[in-house]
PDB file of C-alpha atoms in Angstrom:
ATOM      1  CA  MET X   1     -10.132 -31.475  -2.816  1.00  0.00           C
ATOM      2  CA  LEU X   2     -10.145 -28.462  -5.110  1.00  0.00           C
ATOM      3  CA  PRO X   3     -11.597 -29.167  -8.523  1.00  0.00           C
ATOM      4  CA  ALA X   4      -9.080 -28.833 -11.356  1.00  0.00           C
ATOM      5  CA  SER X   5     -11.140 -26.024 -12.836  1.00  0.00           C
ATOM      6  CA  VAL X   6     -11.430 -23.691  -9.845  1.00  0.00           C
ATOM      7  CA  PRO X   7     -13.330 -20.660 -11.180  1.00  0.00           C
ATOM      8  CA  LEU X   8     -11.565 -17.334 -11.064  1.00  0.00           C
ATOM      9  CA  PRO X   9     -13.141 -15.168  -8.380  1.00  0.00           C
ATOM     10  CA  GLY X  10     -15.850 -12.921  -9.707  1.00  0.00           C
ATOM     11  CA  PHE X  11     -16.143 -14.158 -13.266  1.00  0.00           C
ATOM     12  CA  SER X  12     -19.490 -15.786 -12.657  1.00  0.00           C
ATOM     13  CA  ALA X  13     -20.864 -12.932 -10.552  1.00  0.00           C
ATOM     14  CA  PRO X  14     -24.091 -11.213 -11.512  1.00  0.00           C
ATOM     15  CA  SER X  15     -23.714  -8.920 -14.488  1.00  0.00           C
ATOM     16  CA  VAL X  16     -23.714  -5.311 -13.387  1.00  0.00           C
ATOM     17  CA  GLY X  17     -21.971  -2.329 -14.898  1.00  0.00           C
ATOM     18  CA  PHE X  18     -20.291   0.797 -13.619  1.00  0.00           C
ATOM     19  CA  GLU X  19     -23.333   2.833 -14.635  1.00  0.00           C
ATOM     20  CA  GLN X  20     -24.775   1.414 -11.386  1.00  0.00           C
ATOM     21  CA  PRO X  21     -21.942   2.106  -8.921  1.00  0.00           C
ATOM     22  CA  PHE X  22     -23.693   0.962  -5.747  1.00  0.00           C
ATOM     23  CA  GLU X  23     -24.792  -2.267  -7.402  1.00  0.00           C
ATOM     24  CA  MET X  24     -21.178  -2.698  -8.564  1.00  0.00           C
ATOM     25  CA  LEU X  25     -19.959  -2.238  -4.989  1.00  0.00           C
ATOM     26  CA  HIS X  26     -22.379  -4.972  -3.865  1.00  0.00           C
ATOM     27  CA  ALA X  27     -21.189  -7.242  -6.696  1.00  0.00           C
ATOM     28  CA  CYS X  28     -17.610  -6.646  -5.559  1.00  0.00           C
ATOM     29  CA  HIS X  29     -18.597  -7.856  -2.112  1.00  0.00           C
ATOM     30  CA  GLU X  30     -19.875 -11.072  -3.666  1.00  0.00           C
ATOM     31  CA  ARG X  31     -16.494 -11.487  -5.339  1.00  0.00           C
ATOM     32  CA  VAL X  32     -14.773 -10.885  -1.998  1.00  0.00           C
ATOM     33  CA  ARG X  33     -16.931 -13.596  -0.406  1.00  0.00           C
ATOM     34  CA  ARG X  34     -16.083 -16.018  -3.216  1.00  0.00           C
ATOM     35  CA  SER X  35     -12.386 -15.247  -2.917  1.00  0.00           C
ATOM     36  CA  LEU X  36     -12.494 -15.757   0.847  1.00  0.00           C
ATOM     37  CA  ASP X  37     -14.281 -19.066   0.317  1.00  0.00           C
ATOM     38  CA  LEU X  38     -11.580 -20.067  -2.161  1.00  0.00           C
ATOM     39  CA  LEU X  39      -8.944 -19.125   0.433  1.00  0.00           C
ATOM     40  CA  ARG X  40     -10.668 -21.432   2.954  1.00  0.00           C
ATOM     41  CA  ARG X  41     -10.780 -24.242   0.399  1.00  0.00           C
ATOM     42  CA  VAL X  42      -7.110 -23.781  -0.526  1.00  0.00           C
ATOM     43  CA  ARG X  43      -6.091 -24.050   3.111  1.00  0.00           C
ATOM     44  CA  ALA X  44      -8.209 -27.173   3.638  1.00  0.00           C
ATOM     45  CA  HIS X  45      -6.852 -28.732   0.455  1.00  0.00           C
ATOM     46  CA  VAL X  46      -3.241 -28.036   1.421  1.00  0.00           C
ATOM     47  CA  VAL X  47      -3.775 -29.532   4.874  1.00  0.00           C
ATOM     48  CA  ARG X  48      -5.342 -32.693   3.391  1.00  0.00           C
ATOM     49  CA  HIS X  49      -3.349 -33.141   0.204  1.00  0.00           C
ATOM     50  CA  GLY X  50      -0.324 -30.862   0.361  1.00  0.00           C
ATOM     51  CA  HIS X  51       0.591 -28.438  -2.380  1.00  0.00           C
ATOM     52  CA  ASP X  52      -0.264 -29.451  -5.920  1.00  0.00           C
ATOM     53  CA  ALA X  53      -1.230 -27.810  -9.207  1.00  0.00           C
ATOM     54  CA  ALA X  54      -4.801 -27.175  -8.021  1.00  0.00           C
ATOM     55  CA  SER X  55      -3.751 -25.506  -4.764  1.00  0.00           C
ATOM     56  CA  ARG X  56      -1.099 -23.417  -6.523  1.00  0.00           C
ATOM     57  CA  SER X  57      -3.635 -22.278  -9.133  1.00  0.00           C
ATOM     58  CA  ALA X  58      -6.216 -21.420  -6.476  1.00  0.00           C
ATOM     59  CA  ALA X  59      -3.596 -19.523  -4.440  1.00  0.00           C
ATOM     60  CA  ALA X  60      -2.789 -17.530  -7.591  1.00  0.00           C
ATOM     61  CA  ASP X  61      -6.486 -16.704  -8.021  1.00  0.00           C
ATOM     62  CA  VAL X  62      -6.783 -15.433  -4.438  1.00  0.00           C
ATOM     63  CA  LEU X  63      -3.599 -13.407  -4.894  1.00  0.00           C
ATOM     64  CA  ARG X  64      -4.891 -11.904  -8.131  1.00  0.00           C
ATOM     65  CA  TYR X  65      -8.183 -10.839  -6.553  1.00  0.00           C
ATOM     66  CA  PHE X  66      -6.781  -9.242  -3.405  1.00  0.00           C
ATOM     67  CA  ASP X  67      -3.784  -7.723  -5.209  1.00  0.00           C
ATOM     68  CA  LEU X  68      -5.856  -6.076  -7.953  1.00  0.00           C
ATOM     69  CA  ALA X  69      -9.605  -5.879  -7.433  1.00  0.00           C
ATOM     70  CA  GLY X  70      -9.650  -5.657  -3.636  1.00  0.00           C
ATOM     71  CA  PRO X  71      -7.582  -2.452  -3.419  1.00  0.00           C
ATOM     72  CA  LEU X  72      -9.618  -0.845  -6.216  1.00  0.00           C
ATOM     73  CA  HIS X  73     -12.835  -1.634  -4.359  1.00  0.00           C
ATOM     74  CA  HIS X  74     -11.481  -0.048  -1.173  1.00  0.00           C
ATOM     75  CA  GLN X  75     -10.372   2.967  -3.199  1.00  0.00           C
ATOM     76  CA  ASP X  76     -13.881   3.316  -4.662  1.00  0.00           C
ATOM     77  CA  GLU X  77     -15.332   3.454  -1.158  1.00  0.00           C
ATOM     78  CA  GLU X  78     -12.653   5.789   0.196  1.00  0.00           C
ATOM     79  CA  LEU X  79     -13.086   8.244  -2.687  1.00  0.00           C
ATOM     80  CA  HIS X  80     -16.833   8.111  -3.267  1.00  0.00           C
ATOM     81  CA  VAL X  81     -18.832   6.603  -0.402  1.00  0.00           C
ATOM     82  CA  PHE X  82     -17.086   7.633   2.792  1.00  0.00           C
ATOM     83  CA  PRO X  83     -16.549  11.350   2.027  1.00  0.00           C
ATOM     84  CA  VAL X  84     -20.272  12.008   1.531  1.00  0.00           C
ATOM     85  CA  LEU X  85     -20.966  10.494   4.959  1.00  0.00           C
ATOM     86  CA  GLU X  86     -18.488  12.536   7.016  1.00  0.00           C
ATOM     87  CA  ASP X  87     -21.133  15.145   7.790  1.00  0.00           C
ATOM     88  CA  HIS X  88     -24.056  12.723   8.068  1.00  0.00           C
ATOM     89  CA  PRO X  89     -26.570  13.792  10.734  1.00  0.00           C
ATOM     90  CA  GLN X  90     -26.522  10.366  12.392  1.00  0.00           C
ATOM     91  CA  ALA X  91     -23.567   9.789  14.701  1.00  0.00           C
ATOM     92  CA  ALA X  92     -23.806   6.027  14.048  1.00  0.00           C
ATOM     93  CA  VAL X  93     -23.114   6.590  10.347  1.00  0.00           C
ATOM     94  CA  ARG X  94     -20.137   8.856  11.039  1.00  0.00           C
ATOM     95  CA  ALA X  95     -18.773   6.297  13.522  1.00  0.00           C
ATOM     96  CA  ALA X  96     -19.258   3.518  10.976  1.00  0.00           C
ATOM     97  CA  VAL X  97     -17.229   5.445   8.397  1.00  0.00           C
ATOM     98  CA  ALA X  98     -14.362   5.820  10.882  1.00  0.00           C
ATOM     99  CA  GLU X  99     -14.543   2.099  11.647  1.00  0.00           C
ATOM    100  CA  LEU X 100     -14.692   1.136   7.963  1.00  0.00           C
ATOM    101  CA  ARG X 101     -11.656   3.277   7.165  1.00  0.00           C
ATOM    102  CA  ALA X 102      -9.738   1.688  10.042  1.00  0.00           C
ATOM    103  CA  ASP X 103     -10.821  -1.732   8.752  1.00  0.00           C
ATOM    104  CA  HIS X 104      -9.350  -0.929   5.345  1.00  0.00           C
ATOM    105  CA  ARG X 105      -5.975  -0.071   6.885  1.00  0.00           C
ATOM    106  CA  ARG X 106      -6.057  -3.222   9.034  1.00  0.00           C
ATOM    107  CA  MET X 107      -7.036  -5.432   6.076  1.00  0.00           C
ATOM    108  CA  GLU X 108      -4.274  -3.934   3.947  1.00  0.00           C
ATOM    109  CA  ALA X 109      -1.707  -4.765   6.638  1.00  0.00           C
ATOM    110  CA  GLN X 110      -3.101  -8.290   7.056  1.00  0.00           C
ATOM    111  CA  TRP X 111      -3.087  -8.804   3.300  1.00  0.00           C
ATOM    112  CA  ALA X 112       0.577  -7.783   3.077  1.00  0.00           C
ATOM    113  CA  ARG X 113       1.403 -10.630   5.481  1.00  0.00           C
ATOM    114  CA  LEU X 114      -1.085 -13.157   4.089  1.00  0.00           C
ATOM    115  CA  ARG X 115       0.130 -12.452   0.573  1.00  0.00           C
ATOM    116  CA  GLN X 116       3.559 -13.819   1.530  1.00  0.00           C
ATOM    117  CA  VAL X 117       1.956 -17.090   2.668  1.00  0.00           C
ATOM    118  CA  LEU X 118       0.041 -17.453  -0.596  1.00  0.00           C
ATOM    119  CA  LEU X 119       3.086 -16.592  -2.694  1.00  0.00           C
ATOM    120  CA  ARG X 120       4.923 -19.402  -0.928  1.00  0.00           C
ATOM    121  CA  TRP X 121       2.033 -21.795  -1.572  1.00  0.00           C
ATOM    122  CA  GLN X 122       1.684 -20.707  -5.175  1.00  0.00           C
ATOM    123  CA  GLY X 123       5.319 -21.016  -6.082  1.00  0.00           C
ATOM    124  CA  ASP X 124       6.709 -23.928  -4.091  1.00  0.00           C
ATOM    125  CA  PRO X 125       5.265 -27.436  -4.375  1.00  0.00           C
ATOM    126  CA  ALA X 126       7.330 -28.359  -1.325  1.00  0.00           C
ATOM    127  CA  ALA X 127       6.088 -25.421   0.756  1.00  0.00           C
ATOM    128  CA  ALA X 128       5.268 -26.154   4.349  1.00  0.00           C
ATOM    129  CA  LEU X 129       1.746 -26.789   5.520  1.00  0.00           C
ATOM    130  CA  PRO X 130      -0.055 -23.844   7.101  1.00  0.00           C
ATOM    131  CA  THR X 131       1.486 -22.916  10.421  1.00  0.00           C
ATOM    132  CA  PRO X 132      -0.657 -21.904  13.409  1.00  0.00           C
ATOM    133  CA  GLU X 133       0.346 -18.307  12.578  1.00  0.00           C
ATOM    134  CA  ASP X 134      -0.813 -18.776   8.960  1.00  0.00           C
ATOM    135  CA  ASP X 135      -4.117 -20.209  10.185  1.00  0.00           C
ATOM    136  CA  ALA X 136      -4.628 -17.320  12.601  1.00  0.00           C
ATOM    137  CA  LEU X 137      -3.853 -14.774   9.892  1.00  0.00           C
ATOM    138  CA  ILE X 138      -6.268 -16.419   7.452  1.00  0.00           C
ATOM    139  CA  ASP X 139      -8.980 -16.566  10.117  1.00  0.00           C
ATOM    140  CA  GLU X 140      -8.439 -12.906  11.074  1.00  0.00           C
ATOM    141  CA  PHE X 141      -8.529 -11.787   7.434  1.00  0.00           C
ATOM    142  CA  ILE X 142     -11.760 -13.668   6.740  1.00  0.00           C
ATOM    143  CA  ALA X 143     -13.392 -12.534  10.000  1.00  0.00           C
ATOM    144  CA  GLY X 144     -12.471  -8.932   9.276  1.00  0.00           C
ATOM    145  CA  TYR X 145     -14.341  -8.994   5.990  1.00  0.00           C
ATOM    146  CA  GLN X 146     -17.259 -10.835   7.580  1.00  0.00           C
ATOM    147  CA  ARG X 147     -17.674  -7.905   9.995  1.00  0.00           C
ATOM    148  CA  HIS X 148     -16.840  -5.210   7.453  1.00  0.00           C
ATOM    149  CA  ILE X 149     -19.116  -6.055   4.529  1.00  0.00           C
ATOM    150  CA  PRO X 150     -22.412  -6.073   6.478  1.00  0.00           C
ATOM    151  CA  LEU X 151     -21.598  -2.667   7.979  1.00  0.00           C
ATOM    152  CA  GLU X 152     -21.113  -1.235   4.511  1.00  0.00           C
ATOM    153  CA  GLU X 153     -24.157  -2.928   3.025  1.00  0.00           C
ATOM    154  CA  THR X 154     -26.601  -2.185   5.838  1.00  0.00           C
ATOM    155  CA  LEU X 155     -25.412   1.236   6.997  1.00  0.00           C
ATOM    156  CA  ALA X 156     -22.869   3.020   4.780  1.00  0.00           C
ATOM    157  CA  TYR X 157     -24.259   2.304   1.310  1.00  0.00           C
ATOM    158  CA  PRO X 158     -27.909   3.004   2.210  1.00  0.00           C
ATOM    159  CA  ALA X 159     -26.872   6.266   3.890  1.00  0.00           C
ATOM    160  CA  ALA X 160     -24.678   7.346   0.969  1.00  0.00           C
ATOM    161  CA  ARG X 161     -26.881   6.367  -1.974  1.00  0.00           C
ATOM    162  CA  PRO X 162     -29.485   9.137  -1.574  1.00  0.00           C
ATOM    163  CA  ARG X 163     -26.701  11.738  -1.536  1.00  0.00           C
ATOM    164  CA  PHE X 164     -26.000  11.150  -5.239  1.00  0.00           C
ATOM    165  CA  ASP X 165     -28.136  12.360  -8.111  1.00  0.00           C
ATOM    166  CA  THR X 166     -28.117  10.684 -11.523  1.00  0.00           C
ATOM    167  CA  GLU X 167     -25.284  12.858 -12.800  1.00  0.00           C
ATOM    168  CA  ALA X 168     -23.103  12.178  -9.747  1.00  0.00           C
ATOM    169  CA  LEU X 169     -23.739   8.428 -10.025  1.00  0.00           C
ATOM    170  CA  ALA X 170     -22.653   8.529 -13.679  1.00  0.00           C
ATOM    171  CA  ARG X 171     -19.513  10.458 -12.726  1.00  0.00           C
ATOM    172  CA  ILE X 172     -18.455   8.078  -9.968  1.00  0.00           C
ATOM    173  CA  GLY X 173     -19.271   5.058 -12.136  1.00  0.00           C
ATOM    174  CA  ASN X 174     -17.006   6.470 -14.859  1.00  0.00           C
ATOM    175  CA  GLU X 175     -14.268   7.152 -12.324  1.00  0.00           C
ATOM    176  CA  MET X 176     -14.529   3.600 -10.967  1.00  0.00           C
ATOM    177  CA  ALA X 177     -14.264   2.185 -14.502  1.00  0.00           C
ATOM    178  CA  ASP X 178     -11.327   4.486 -15.347  1.00  0.00           C
ATOM    179  CA  ARG X 179      -9.454   3.306 -12.232  1.00  0.00           C
ATOM    180  CA  ARG X 180      -9.706  -0.259 -13.464  1.00  0.00           C
ATOM    181  CA  ARG X 181      -8.446   0.710 -16.909  1.00  0.00           C
ATOM    182  CA  THR X 182      -5.455   2.540 -15.441  1.00  0.00           C
ATOM    183  CA  GLY X 183      -4.721   0.173 -12.562  1.00  0.00           C
ATOM    184  CA  GLY X 184      -5.784   2.617  -9.849  1.00  0.00           C
ATOM    185  CA  ARG X 185      -3.521   5.463 -10.913  1.00  0.00           C
TER     186      ARG X 185
END
């Protein structure tokens, strides 16, 4: 059963600021993991107990994260990390960037479908239990991130980080913060 006070994803994450953009990207991954865990718990709760105030609140939290923070995180990577790796001397890094970009498109498409499921769960106490299609979509979404995050953390970020000097890190950190103030515009 979900506790009545399900924490909002990311609010208890380690404190890191945009002046450390790569550390912020790692912290975002922790928030993704927490949000995916909350998604798992929502599904389990709904299967066991049906839809109630706790499941609707948790569904709203997952929606909020992947509607707002998730796209901004992908945008940060697309604008700042991936471009500096396009000419990387290692073919494995260049291939990883292509794969990571394709992952982003796939995750965005999956989220568009999964979002509809969560909106139903959030808004309708009489909503149906997860269908086999809902379960498959949730599993695919979670598995996609479980493959994606390690590739970024072990290959893309370490390859990109040395390509930025202090001034460039400050610039991209400011741009990341500005995107959050303006909603990604």
